[in-house]
Amino acid sequence: MARGDMEELRAQYGPAFRWFVAAAGVTGTISMVLSATIVNVAVPSAMGAYGIGQDQAQWMATAFIATMVASQLLAAWFIDALGERMTYTFIAILFIFGSWLCYLSPTFEILIIGRVIQGLPAGIIQPMMMSVIFRAFPSDERGFAMGVYSTGLMISPMLGPVAGGYIIDELSWRHIFLFPLPFCAIALLLGFFFLPGGWRLRRLPRFDWSSYILLVATVFMLLSALGNGQRYGWSSNYILVSFIAAFAVGAWFVALQLRSSSPLLDFSLFNNAQFASAVFVYFVFGMGNFASNYIIPVFVQEVQHFSATLSGLVLLPAGIMVVCLVSFFGRMTDFVQPHYMVMFGLTMFAIGSLLMNGSDVNTTFWTFAFFVMISRFGMSLILPALNTAALRALSPEELNKGSGTINFTRQLGGAFGVSGVVVFMEQRTQFHVDALAATQTPGNTISRDLLDQVGLLLGEFGVPAAIRESGALHYLGDVVTAQASTLGFKDGFLIISIVYIAALFPAWVLGRSRPPIASEAVSKSADPTHN
């Protein structure tokens, strides 16, 4: 059996050891992180299976993302307590259990519990494997190794909808939860033999559990209030109490962090205007990116009536483009001011979302895929440039805290983005239903002609005259609902575009002052796009 120390493992397995570690990291990360997006193509199927609306269905994505965000803060504690190998083994087994629970879930509530269990290991594995891979490679190969791992992180959200769509069409929507398991099993085997850490339980390290519980409670209470507002009413006691409690607990968390000598989130970093602006842009980017990744497959299935496979494939060309361009634009940050690239990227993302706002049932597959590519071209610019701009704003001593803060903020924005855009679309859809229904009067000649044509068709199929009118009216109601749904999705794409435009000013603030040269040098060495 493999021994636990990194140097002993390197001596035992030779030069190939670092590649075994990289394989364990990339395979495990892809198998877990793709689960964040694989459910997006299954939303219509799950809504039908459980008889729920989008306000509840969005929890399949939101619960996973929120748990993944929160669990990232636990990674260091798990590594100190169990070591890398035991932690990796534990989270792989936990992910497999969560996947089976999702597959077998008899109720929607059990499915969400399974998604929470899946999200926990998906958050822990990302910072842990980044650190392990970094240490496994010699100093002159670490930039390349970080690039390989970062590519795996970028590929994961792209693979999820593609694989999920194909599985839904060929098998069933429940089978998407089993898709990652063979890869997870391979990763578990690799981690068992090649990760350092041994098998002895270490002394449990200190951790600020009270602050962590307050942070998790704040996030989930806010998400619960957002997700249930449409169902219970925004002025209901449940929603108002949830919001008040969330803000009170959040204020308590901030107060504890300001007094702590080793805070989970160092709020003193926000005294730096450049870094604060970068964090805001990160939050907005996470909101728009995760929100669009969620509603695009649903729009393609619900409005354009494409298959689940095509709803996943519509994201594939854009994903391939991002993987190809992100390293190139990362190198451009050496020659171009990053805030210009961030601003241009935000503009491109906004333009792509505006073009999607103009789409409807008549928009072709490749036209819509091109609109997605325009928005993701902006993403290729934003990611490396924003990383560089944020880290350049910090001193070398602040880099570790700063990098953790921006990663946490981006994914937290994703959780709120999915929940927020679904709530917004639900409200707008209901608004359009009411507005369109008000126009269905006897004086509306278009609707009258439609009713007459439907009545004639029903007569040709032998439907009794007594129920033709009610059948035609039912069909008209379906038409109104479908049109309102289309307009609701259009409004969803529009709000994403508006949010990105609003982020242009804080992106401009990123370039207002020049950081120290030492800070620039460190930030470049920390940027995975620099080899």
Short mmCIF file of C-alpha atoms in Angstrom, two decimals:
data_model
loop_
_atom_site.label_atom_id
_atom_site.label_comp_id
_atom_site.label_asym_id
_atom_site.label_seq_id
_atom_site.Cartn_x
_atom_site.Cartn_y
_atom_site.Cartn_z
CA MET A 1 0.00 0.00 0.00
CA ALA A 2 1.23 3.45 -0.77
CA ARG A 3 2.80 5.42 2.06
CA GLY A 4 1.45 8.79 3.09
CA ASP A 5 4.20 11.42 2.76
CA MET A 6 4.50 13.39 -0.50
CA GLU A 7 8.26 12.80 -0.80
CA GLU A 8 7.90 9.09 -0.06
CA LEU A 9 5.21 8.76 -2.71
CA ARG A 10 7.37 10.65 -5.21
CA ALA A 11 10.29 8.31 -4.49
CA GLN A 12 8.06 5.24 -4.72
CA TYR A 13 6.35 6.06 -8.02
CA GLY A 14 9.00 8.17 -9.73
CA PRO A 15 8.37 10.99 -12.21
CA ALA A 16 4.93 9.59 -13.10
CA PHE A 17 3.70 10.31 -9.57
CA ARG A 18 2.77 13.93 -10.31
CA TRP A 19 0.64 12.84 -13.27
CA PHE A 20 -1.20 10.28 -11.15
CA VAL A 21 -1.99 13.07 -8.69
CA ALA A 22 -3.13 15.34 -11.53
CA ALA A 23 -5.30 12.53 -12.93
CA ALA A 24 -6.91 11.99 -9.52
CA GLY A 25 -7.55 15.71 -9.14
CA VAL A 26 -8.92 16.38 -12.61
CA THR A 27 -11.06 13.21 -12.76
CA GLY A 28 -12.54 13.74 -9.31
CA THR A 29 -13.16 17.43 -9.83
CA ILE A 30 -14.84 16.99 -13.21
CA SER A 31 -17.06 14.15 -11.96
CA MET A 32 -18.29 16.26 -9.02
CA VAL A 33 -18.40 19.80 -10.41
CA LEU A 34 -20.26 18.87 -13.62
CA SER A 35 -23.15 17.90 -11.35
CA ALA A 36 -23.73 21.63 -10.82
CA THR A 37 -24.95 22.05 -14.40
CA ILE A 38 -26.04 18.55 -15.43
CA VAL A 39 -29.44 19.10 -13.76
CA ASN A 40 -30.19 22.23 -15.79
CA VAL A 41 -31.38 20.20 -18.76
CA ALA A 42 -33.53 18.05 -16.44
CA VAL A 43 -35.59 20.92 -15.00
CA PRO A 44 -38.62 20.42 -17.32
CA SER A 45 -38.60 16.66 -16.68
CA ALA A 46 -38.35 17.09 -12.90
CA MET A 47 -41.15 19.67 -12.93
CA GLY A 48 -43.39 17.12 -14.64
CA ALA A 49 -42.32 14.23 -12.42
CA TYR A 50 -42.94 16.04 -9.14
CA GLY A 51 -45.67 18.45 -10.24
CA ILE A 52 -43.72 21.55 -9.23
CA GLY A 53 -43.08 24.98 -10.73
CA GLN A 54 -39.82 26.65 -11.62
CA ASP A 55 -39.70 28.43 -8.25
CA GLN A 56 -39.18 25.02 -6.62
CA ALA A 57 -37.32 23.28 -9.44
CA GLN A 58 -34.50 25.85 -9.29
CA TRP A 59 -33.51 24.37 -5.92
CA MET A 60 -31.97 21.44 -7.80
CA ALA A 61 -29.25 23.87 -8.91
CA THR A 62 -29.33 26.39 -6.08
CA ALA A 63 -29.02 23.85 -3.23
CA PHE A 64 -25.98 22.26 -4.88
CA ILE A 65 -24.24 25.56 -5.65
CA ALA A 66 -24.91 27.07 -2.21
CA THR A 67 -23.61 23.97 -0.43
CA MET A 68 -20.58 23.84 -2.73
CA VAL A 69 -19.79 27.46 -1.87
CA ALA A 70 -20.15 26.96 1.87
CA SER A 71 -18.15 23.73 1.97
CA GLN A 72 -15.11 25.34 0.31
CA LEU A 73 -14.45 27.08 3.61
CA LEU A 74 -14.21 23.64 5.28
CA ALA A 75 -11.49 22.29 2.97
CA ALA A 76 -8.53 23.41 5.10
CA TRP A 77 -10.11 21.99 8.28
CA PHE A 78 -10.75 18.59 6.66
CA ILE A 79 -7.18 18.42 5.34
CA ASP A 80 -5.71 19.29 8.75
CA ALA A 81 -7.99 16.79 10.50
CA LEU A 82 -7.89 13.83 8.10
CA GLY A 83 -5.12 14.47 5.60
CA GLU A 84 -5.55 14.65 1.85
CA ARG A 85 -6.06 10.93 1.24
CA MET A 86 -8.68 10.34 3.91
CA THR A 87 -10.48 13.56 2.99
CA TYR A 88 -10.52 12.59 -0.69
CA THR A 89 -11.80 9.09 0.11
CA PHE A 90 -14.50 10.47 2.41
CA ILE A 91 -15.81 13.08 -0.03
CA ALA A 92 -15.79 10.62 -2.95
CA ILE A 93 -17.87 8.10 -0.98
CA LEU A 94 -20.16 10.90 0.21
CA PHE A 95 -20.67 12.11 -3.36
CA ILE A 96 -21.52 8.58 -4.54
CA PHE A 97 -24.07 8.25 -1.72
CA GLY A 98 -25.64 11.62 -2.59
CA SER A 99 -25.86 10.66 -6.27
CA TRP A 100 -27.69 7.42 -5.49
CA LEU A 101 -30.03 9.29 -3.16
CA CYS A 102 -30.90 11.71 -5.97
CA TYR A 103 -31.45 8.84 -8.40
CA LEU A 104 -33.79 6.99 -6.03
CA SER A 105 -35.53 10.06 -4.54
CA PRO A 106 -39.28 9.37 -4.23
CA THR A 107 -40.06 13.02 -3.38
CA PHE A 108 -38.66 16.38 -4.39
CA GLU A 109 -37.55 17.05 -0.80
CA ILE A 110 -35.39 13.90 -0.80
CA LEU A 111 -33.90 14.98 -4.12
CA ILE A 112 -32.85 18.33 -2.64
CA ILE A 113 -31.26 16.56 0.35
CA GLY A 114 -29.29 14.48 -2.14
CA ARG A 115 -28.20 17.63 -3.99
CA VAL A 116 -26.97 19.14 -0.72
CA ILE A 117 -24.96 15.98 -0.01
CA GLN A 118 -23.48 16.15 -3.54
CA GLY A 119 -22.56 19.81 -3.14
CA LEU A 120 -20.51 19.29 0.03
CA PRO A 121 -17.71 17.21 -1.59
CA ALA A 122 -17.86 19.30 -4.78
CA GLY A 123 -16.82 22.33 -2.74
CA ILE A 124 -14.10 20.65 -0.69
CA ILE A 125 -12.36 19.00 -3.64
CA GLN A 126 -11.60 22.21 -5.56
CA PRO A 127 -9.21 24.03 -3.18
CA MET A 128 -7.81 20.76 -1.84
CA MET A 129 -6.77 19.33 -5.20
CA MET A 130 -5.44 22.67 -6.40
CA SER A 131 -3.07 22.67 -3.42
CA VAL A 132 -2.09 18.99 -3.79
CA ILE A 133 -1.39 19.28 -7.52
CA PHE A 134 0.61 22.46 -6.95
CA ARG A 135 2.87 20.65 -4.44
CA ALA A 136 3.18 17.50 -6.53
CA PHE A 137 4.80 19.30 -9.48
CA PRO A 138 8.26 20.91 -9.52
CA SER A 139 8.34 24.70 -9.43
CA ASP A 140 9.06 25.07 -13.15
CA GLU A 141 5.97 22.98 -14.07
CA ARG A 142 3.46 24.37 -11.59
CA GLY A 143 2.08 26.98 -13.96
CA PHE A 144 1.36 24.29 -16.53
CA ALA A 145 -0.17 22.04 -13.86
CA MET A 146 -2.47 24.83 -12.67
CA GLY A 147 -3.47 25.43 -16.28
CA VAL A 148 -4.40 21.76 -16.70
CA TYR A 149 -6.45 21.78 -13.50
CA SER A 150 -8.13 25.08 -14.39
CA THR A 151 -9.05 23.64 -17.79
CA GLY A 152 -10.74 20.75 -16.01
CA LEU A 153 -12.71 23.21 -13.90
CA MET A 154 -13.84 25.05 -17.03
CA ILE A 155 -14.73 21.87 -18.92
CA SER A 156 -16.93 20.55 -16.11
CA PRO A 157 -19.85 23.00 -16.48
CA MET A 158 -19.69 22.51 -20.26
CA LEU A 159 -19.88 18.70 -20.08
CA GLY A 160 -22.82 18.66 -17.65
CA PRO A 161 -25.65 19.83 -19.95
CA VAL A 162 -24.29 17.91 -22.96
CA ALA A 163 -24.08 14.60 -21.11
CA GLY A 164 -27.31 15.24 -19.23
CA GLY A 165 -29.31 16.01 -22.36
CA TYR A 166 -28.17 12.85 -24.13
CA ILE A 167 -28.88 10.69 -21.07
CA ILE A 168 -32.38 12.14 -20.66
CA ASP A 169 -33.29 11.39 -24.28
CA GLU A 170 -31.79 7.89 -24.26
CA LEU A 171 -32.63 6.75 -20.71
CA SER A 172 -34.41 9.03 -18.23
CA TRP A 173 -33.76 12.22 -16.31
CA ARG A 174 -32.95 10.28 -13.13
CA HIS A 175 -30.00 8.58 -14.81
CA ILE A 176 -28.10 11.87 -14.99
CA PHE A 177 -27.21 11.39 -11.33
CA LEU A 178 -25.50 8.07 -12.11
CA PHE A 179 -23.40 9.43 -14.99
CA PRO A 180 -20.53 10.80 -12.82
CA LEU A 181 -20.22 7.65 -10.71
CA PRO A 182 -17.83 5.59 -12.93
CA PHE A 183 -15.46 8.56 -13.13
CA CYS A 184 -15.81 9.14 -9.40
CA ALA A 185 -14.93 5.48 -8.77
CA ILE A 186 -11.78 5.83 -10.90
CA ALA A 187 -10.86 9.00 -9.03
CA LEU A 188 -11.45 7.23 -5.70
CA LEU A 189 -9.04 4.46 -6.72
CA LEU A 190 -6.38 6.95 -7.85
CA GLY A 191 -6.73 8.97 -4.67
CA PHE A 192 -6.51 5.83 -2.53
CA PHE A 193 -3.03 5.03 -3.85
CA PHE A 194 -1.47 8.32 -4.92
CA LEU A 195 -2.61 11.09 -2.60
CA PRO A 196 -0.50 11.97 0.45
CA GLY A 197 -1.75 12.05 4.00
CA GLY A 198 -1.76 8.47 5.24
CA TRP A 199 -4.64 6.92 7.17
CA ARG A 200 -4.18 8.17 10.73
CA LEU A 201 -6.77 10.51 12.20
CA ARG A 202 -5.05 13.70 13.34
CA ARG A 203 -5.90 15.97 16.22
CA LEU A 204 -8.94 18.02 15.27
CA PRO A 205 -7.79 21.56 14.44
CA ARG A 206 -9.51 24.67 15.73
CA PHE A 207 -12.17 26.16 13.54
CA ASP A 208 -14.55 29.09 13.97
CA TRP A 209 -17.66 26.95 13.84
CA SER A 210 -19.93 29.66 15.25
CA SER A 211 -19.05 32.08 12.43
CA TYR A 212 -19.36 29.31 9.86
CA ILE A 213 -22.82 28.32 11.08
CA LEU A 214 -23.92 31.97 11.00
CA LEU A 215 -22.66 32.35 7.42
CA VAL A 216 -24.39 29.18 6.22
CA ALA A 217 -27.61 30.16 8.00
CA THR A 218 -27.54 33.61 6.39
CA VAL A 219 -27.06 32.25 2.89
CA PHE A 220 -29.72 29.57 3.13
CA MET A 221 -32.29 31.83 4.80
CA LEU A 222 -31.85 34.42 2.05
CA LEU A 223 -32.11 31.79 -0.66
CA SER A 224 -35.16 30.26 1.02
CA ALA A 225 -36.87 33.65 1.22
CA LEU A 226 -36.09 34.36 -2.43
CA GLY A 227 -37.16 30.94 -3.63
CA ASN A 228 -40.43 30.85 -1.68
CA GLY A 229 -41.50 34.47 -2.05
CA GLN A 230 -43.58 33.84 -5.15
CA ARG A 231 -45.34 30.88 -3.54
CA TYR A 232 -46.12 32.32 -0.08
CA GLY A 233 -46.36 35.99 -1.06
CA TRP A 234 -43.63 38.58 -0.60
CA SER A 235 -45.53 40.27 2.24
CA SER A 236 -46.33 37.04 4.09
CA ASN A 237 -45.06 36.57 7.64
CA TYR A 238 -42.86 33.64 6.62
CA ILE A 239 -41.00 35.62 3.94
CA LEU A 240 -40.67 38.80 6.00
CA VAL A 241 -39.38 36.91 9.04
CA SER A 242 -36.93 34.97 6.83
CA PHE A 243 -35.48 38.16 5.38
CA ILE A 244 -35.26 39.90 8.76
CA ALA A 245 -33.64 36.84 10.36
CA ALA A 246 -31.18 36.49 7.48
CA PHE A 247 -30.04 40.11 7.72
CA ALA A 248 -29.81 39.93 11.52
CA VAL A 249 -27.74 36.74 11.44
CA GLY A 250 -25.62 38.18 8.62
CA ALA A 251 -24.91 41.32 10.66
CA TRP A 252 -23.92 39.10 13.60
CA PHE A 253 -21.53 37.20 11.32
CA VAL A 254 -19.92 40.41 10.04
CA ALA A 255 -19.49 41.71 13.60
CA LEU A 256 -17.74 38.49 14.62
CA GLN A 257 -15.45 38.63 11.59
CA LEU A 258 -14.44 42.23 12.28
CA ARG A 259 -13.36 41.25 15.82
CA SER A 260 -11.72 37.95 14.90
CA SER A 261 -7.94 37.58 14.61
CA SER A 262 -8.35 34.86 11.96
CA PRO A 263 -11.67 35.53 10.19
CA LEU A 264 -13.30 33.22 7.66
CA LEU A 265 -13.74 36.26 5.40
CA ASP A 266 -11.38 39.18 5.96
CA PHE A 267 -13.54 42.28 5.52
CA SER A 268 -10.52 44.57 5.93
CA LEU A 269 -9.65 43.70 2.33
CA PHE A 270 -12.66 45.72 1.24
CA ASN A 271 -10.90 48.90 2.36
CA ASN A 272 -9.03 48.52 -0.93
CA ALA A 273 -11.31 50.13 -3.53
CA GLN A 274 -9.84 48.12 -6.39
CA PHE A 275 -10.32 44.82 -4.60
CA ALA A 276 -13.83 45.76 -3.46
CA SER A 277 -14.73 46.61 -7.05
CA ALA A 278 -13.28 43.31 -8.24
CA VAL A 279 -15.34 41.39 -5.67
CA PHE A 280 -18.50 43.18 -6.80
CA VAL A 281 -17.76 42.32 -10.44
CA TYR A 282 -17.04 38.72 -9.42
CA PHE A 283 -20.41 38.52 -7.67
CA VAL A 284 -22.20 39.95 -10.71
CA PHE A 285 -20.28 37.67 -13.06
CA GLY A 286 -21.24 34.65 -10.96
CA MET A 287 -24.88 35.74 -10.93
CA GLY A 288 -25.10 36.21 -14.69
CA ASN A 289 -23.02 33.19 -15.65
CA PHE A 290 -24.84 30.66 -13.46
CA ALA A 291 -28.24 32.23 -14.17
CA SER A 292 -27.75 32.05 -17.94
CA ASN A 293 -26.37 28.51 -17.71
CA TYR A 294 -29.58 27.59 -15.89
CA ILE A 295 -32.22 29.29 -18.05
CA ILE A 296 -30.68 28.62 -21.49
CA PRO A 297 -31.35 24.84 -21.49
CA VAL A 298 -34.80 25.39 -19.97
CA PHE A 299 -35.64 28.04 -22.59
CA VAL A 300 -34.47 25.80 -25.42
CA GLN A 301 -36.73 22.96 -24.22
CA GLU A 302 -39.76 24.88 -22.93
CA VAL A 303 -40.02 27.60 -25.59
CA GLN A 304 -38.19 26.29 -28.65
CA HIS A 305 -39.26 22.68 -28.00
CA PHE A 306 -35.82 21.25 -28.76
CA SER A 307 -34.83 17.90 -27.30
CA ALA A 308 -32.86 17.63 -24.06
CA THR A 309 -29.81 16.62 -26.11
CA LEU A 310 -29.98 19.78 -28.21
CA SER A 311 -30.55 21.90 -25.12
CA GLY A 312 -27.19 20.67 -23.84
CA LEU A 313 -25.43 20.90 -27.19
CA VAL A 314 -26.44 24.55 -27.61
CA LEU A 315 -23.86 25.39 -24.92
CA LEU A 316 -21.09 23.19 -26.35
CA PRO A 317 -19.61 25.48 -29.06
CA ALA A 318 -19.36 28.33 -26.56
CA GLY A 319 -17.72 26.07 -23.98
CA ILE A 320 -15.09 24.88 -26.46
CA MET A 321 -14.41 28.49 -27.42
CA VAL A 322 -13.87 29.50 -23.78
CA VAL A 323 -11.36 26.69 -23.20
CA CYS A 324 -9.43 27.72 -26.33
CA LEU A 325 -9.39 31.47 -25.62
CA VAL A 326 -8.98 31.84 -21.86
CA SER A 327 -5.22 31.12 -21.85
CA PHE A 328 -4.67 33.52 -24.76
CA PHE A 329 -6.52 36.31 -22.99
CA GLY A 330 -4.65 35.43 -19.80
CA ARG A 331 -1.40 36.25 -21.54
CA MET A 332 -2.91 39.47 -22.88
CA THR A 333 -3.16 40.80 -19.32
CA ASP A 334 0.62 41.30 -19.49
CA PHE A 335 0.16 43.90 -22.24
CA VAL A 336 -3.39 45.28 -21.81
CA GLN A 337 -4.85 46.92 -18.72
CA PRO A 338 -7.09 44.21 -17.18
CA HIS A 339 -9.96 46.57 -16.41
CA TYR A 340 -10.35 47.34 -20.12
CA MET A 341 -10.64 43.62 -20.84
CA VAL A 342 -13.14 43.18 -18.00
CA MET A 343 -15.28 46.06 -19.28
CA PHE A 344 -15.21 44.74 -22.84
CA GLY A 345 -16.05 41.25 -21.60
CA LEU A 346 -19.01 42.54 -19.58
CA THR A 347 -20.23 44.41 -22.65
CA MET A 348 -20.00 41.30 -24.83
CA PHE A 349 -21.86 39.24 -22.23
CA ALA A 350 -24.57 41.91 -22.10
CA ILE A 351 -24.83 41.99 -25.91
CA GLY A 352 -25.14 38.21 -26.07
CA SER A 353 -27.90 38.26 -23.45
CA LEU A 354 -29.72 41.02 -25.35
CA LEU A 355 -29.60 38.93 -28.51
CA MET A 356 -31.05 35.98 -26.58
CA ASN A 357 -33.74 38.36 -25.35
CA GLY A 358 -34.84 38.68 -28.99
CA SER A 359 -35.08 34.92 -29.51
CA ASP A 360 -38.32 32.98 -29.73
CA VAL A 361 -39.71 29.69 -31.02
CA ASN A 362 -38.62 30.58 -34.56
CA THR A 363 -34.94 31.12 -33.68
CA THR A 364 -32.81 28.35 -35.19
CA PHE A 365 -30.48 26.18 -33.14
CA TRP A 366 -27.27 27.58 -34.63
CA THR A 367 -28.47 31.17 -34.38
CA PHE A 368 -29.14 30.75 -30.68
CA ALA A 369 -25.83 28.89 -30.22
CA PHE A 370 -24.09 31.87 -31.86
CA PHE A 371 -25.76 34.24 -29.38
CA VAL A 372 -24.46 32.05 -26.54
CA MET A 373 -20.97 32.16 -28.07
CA ILE A 374 -21.03 35.97 -28.09
CA SER A 375 -21.80 36.05 -24.38
CA ARG A 376 -19.18 33.39 -23.59
CA PHE A 377 -16.59 35.31 -25.60
CA GLY A 378 -17.05 37.95 -22.94
CA MET A 379 -16.54 35.29 -20.29
CA SER A 380 -13.18 34.37 -21.89
CA LEU A 381 -12.09 37.97 -21.38
CA ILE A 382 -13.51 38.44 -17.90
CA LEU A 383 -12.06 35.39 -16.12
CA PRO A 384 -8.28 35.90 -16.58
CA ALA A 385 -8.43 39.70 -16.56
CA LEU A 386 -10.50 39.89 -13.39
CA ASN A 387 -8.23 37.38 -11.63
CA THR A 388 -5.22 39.50 -12.49
CA ALA A 389 -6.85 42.83 -11.60
CA ALA A 390 -8.10 41.55 -8.25
CA LEU A 391 -4.79 40.00 -7.18
CA ARG A 392 -2.71 42.95 -8.35
CA ALA A 393 -4.68 45.13 -5.97
CA LEU A 394 -3.41 43.16 -2.96
CA SER A 395 -0.12 42.96 -1.12
CA PRO A 396 1.73 39.61 -1.13
CA GLU A 397 0.58 38.96 2.45
CA GLU A 398 -3.07 39.36 1.44
CA LEU A 399 -3.05 37.07 -1.59
CA ASN A 400 -4.22 33.86 0.07
CA LYS A 401 -7.14 35.56 1.83
CA GLY A 402 -8.00 37.56 -1.27
CA SER A 403 -8.03 34.59 -3.65
CA GLY A 404 -10.31 32.66 -1.30
CA THR A 405 -12.66 35.64 -0.98
CA ILE A 406 -13.08 36.19 -4.72
CA ASN A 407 -13.69 32.50 -5.42
CA PHE A 408 -16.27 32.34 -2.62
CA THR A 409 -17.95 35.52 -3.88
CA ARG A 410 -18.19 34.34 -7.49
CA GLN A 411 -19.92 31.08 -6.61
CA LEU A 412 -22.12 32.75 -4.00
CA GLY A 413 -23.25 35.11 -6.75
CA GLY A 414 -24.08 32.03 -8.82
CA ALA A 415 -26.41 30.67 -6.15
CA PHE A 416 -28.25 33.97 -5.85
CA GLY A 417 -28.23 34.43 -9.62
CA VAL A 418 -30.10 31.19 -10.30
CA SER A 419 -32.64 31.81 -7.54
CA GLY A 420 -33.07 35.48 -8.43
CA VAL A 421 -33.57 35.04 -12.17
CA VAL A 422 -36.14 32.27 -11.66
CA VAL A 423 -38.11 34.40 -9.21
CA PHE A 424 -37.95 37.35 -11.61
CA MET A 425 -39.13 35.22 -14.55
CA GLU A 426 -41.99 33.76 -12.53
CA GLN A 427 -43.20 37.24 -11.65
CA ARG A 428 -42.85 38.52 -15.20
CA THR A 429 -44.58 35.45 -16.62
CA GLN A 430 -47.57 36.02 -14.34
CA PHE A 431 -47.58 39.69 -15.35
CA HIS A 432 -47.68 38.73 -19.03
CA VAL A 433 -50.41 36.14 -18.41
CA ASP A 434 -52.60 38.81 -16.82
CA ALA A 435 -51.79 41.36 -19.54
CA LEU A 436 -52.50 38.95 -22.40
CA ALA A 437 -55.64 37.56 -20.75
CA ALA A 438 -57.02 41.09 -20.49
CA THR A 439 -56.82 41.42 -24.29
CA GLN A 440 -58.90 38.28 -24.93
CA THR A 441 -62.23 40.05 -25.48
CA PRO A 442 -65.00 39.48 -28.07
CA GLY A 443 -63.58 42.45 -29.96
CA ASN A 444 -60.19 40.78 -30.45
CA THR A 445 -60.48 39.62 -34.06
CA ILE A 446 -57.22 37.65 -34.02
CA SER A 447 -58.33 35.55 -31.05
CA ARG A 448 -61.82 35.20 -32.53
CA ASP A 449 -60.37 33.89 -35.81
CA LEU A 450 -58.16 31.44 -33.88
CA LEU A 451 -61.15 30.11 -31.95
CA ASP A 452 -63.11 29.65 -35.18
CA GLN A 453 -60.23 27.78 -36.85
CA VAL A 454 -59.71 25.53 -33.83
CA GLY A 455 -63.46 24.84 -33.72
CA LEU A 456 -63.43 23.81 -37.39
CA LEU A 457 -60.46 21.50 -36.81
CA LEU A 458 -62.16 19.89 -33.83
CA GLY A 459 -65.26 19.37 -35.96
CA GLU A 460 -63.20 17.64 -38.66
CA PHE A 461 -61.92 15.25 -35.99
CA GLY A 462 -65.47 14.40 -34.93
CA VAL A 463 -65.57 16.37 -31.69
CA PRO A 464 -69.22 17.03 -30.66
CA ALA A 465 -70.41 20.59 -31.25
CA ALA A 466 -71.35 20.97 -27.58
CA ILE A 467 -67.73 20.89 -26.42
CA ARG A 468 -65.97 22.46 -29.40
CA GLU A 469 -66.14 25.96 -27.97
CA SER A 470 -64.75 24.92 -24.57
CA GLY A 471 -61.99 22.98 -26.33
CA ALA A 472 -61.11 26.00 -28.47
CA LEU A 473 -61.07 28.24 -25.39
CA HIS A 474 -58.79 25.78 -23.60
CA TYR A 475 -56.42 25.85 -26.55
CA LEU A 476 -56.47 29.66 -26.54
CA GLY A 477 -55.55 29.58 -22.84
CA ASP A 478 -52.58 27.34 -23.63
CA VAL A 479 -51.47 29.75 -26.36
CA VAL A 480 -51.66 32.68 -23.94
CA THR A 481 -49.69 30.76 -21.30
CA ALA A 482 -47.02 29.73 -23.82
CA GLN A 483 -46.66 33.30 -25.07
CA ALA A 484 -46.42 34.61 -21.51
CA SER A 485 -43.74 32.02 -20.72
CA THR A 486 -41.74 33.11 -23.77
CA LEU A 487 -41.97 36.74 -22.70
CA GLY A 488 -40.94 35.77 -19.16
CA PHE A 489 -37.78 34.09 -20.47
CA LYS A 490 -37.08 37.14 -22.64
CA ASP A 491 -37.29 39.32 -19.54
CA GLY A 492 -34.90 36.93 -17.79
CA PHE A 493 -32.27 37.41 -20.49
CA LEU A 494 -32.89 41.15 -20.37
CA ILE A 495 -32.29 41.43 -16.62
CA ILE A 496 -29.04 39.47 -16.97
CA SER A 497 -27.92 41.98 -19.59
CA ILE A 498 -28.87 44.93 -17.37
CA VAL A 499 -26.95 43.49 -14.42
CA TYR A 500 -23.80 43.16 -16.54
CA ILE A 501 -24.15 46.72 -17.79
CA ALA A 502 -24.49 47.91 -14.18
CA ALA A 503 -21.15 46.24 -13.39
CA LEU A 504 -19.28 48.42 -15.90
CA PHE A 505 -18.67 51.23 -13.39
CA PRO A 506 -17.03 49.06 -10.69
CA ALA A 507 -15.04 47.41 -13.49
CA TRP A 508 -13.80 50.87 -14.49
CA VAL A 509 -12.75 51.54 -10.86
CA LEU A 510 -10.38 48.57 -11.16
CA GLY A 511 -8.05 50.69 -13.30
CA ARG A 512 -8.18 53.90 -11.29
CA SER A 513 -4.88 53.35 -9.44
CA ARG A 514 -1.68 51.47 -10.09
CA PRO A 515 -0.70 48.73 -7.61
CA PRO A 516 2.86 48.28 -6.30
CA ILE A 517 5.28 46.44 -8.57
CA ALA A 518 5.84 43.74 -5.97
CA SER A 519 2.15 43.04 -5.84
CA GLU A 520 2.04 42.75 -9.62
CA ALA A 521 4.85 40.22 -9.67
CA VAL A 522 3.23 38.03 -7.07
CA SER A 523 -0.16 38.20 -8.75
CA LYS A 524 1.31 37.09 -12.05
CA SER A 525 2.94 34.10 -10.41
CA ALA A 526 -0.40 33.22 -8.81
CA ASP A 527 -2.31 33.46 -12.08
CA PRO A 528 -2.86 29.96 -13.55
CA THR A 529 -2.77 31.42 -17.05
CA HIS A 530 0.90 32.30 -16.66
CA ASN A 531 3.20 29.37 -17.36
#
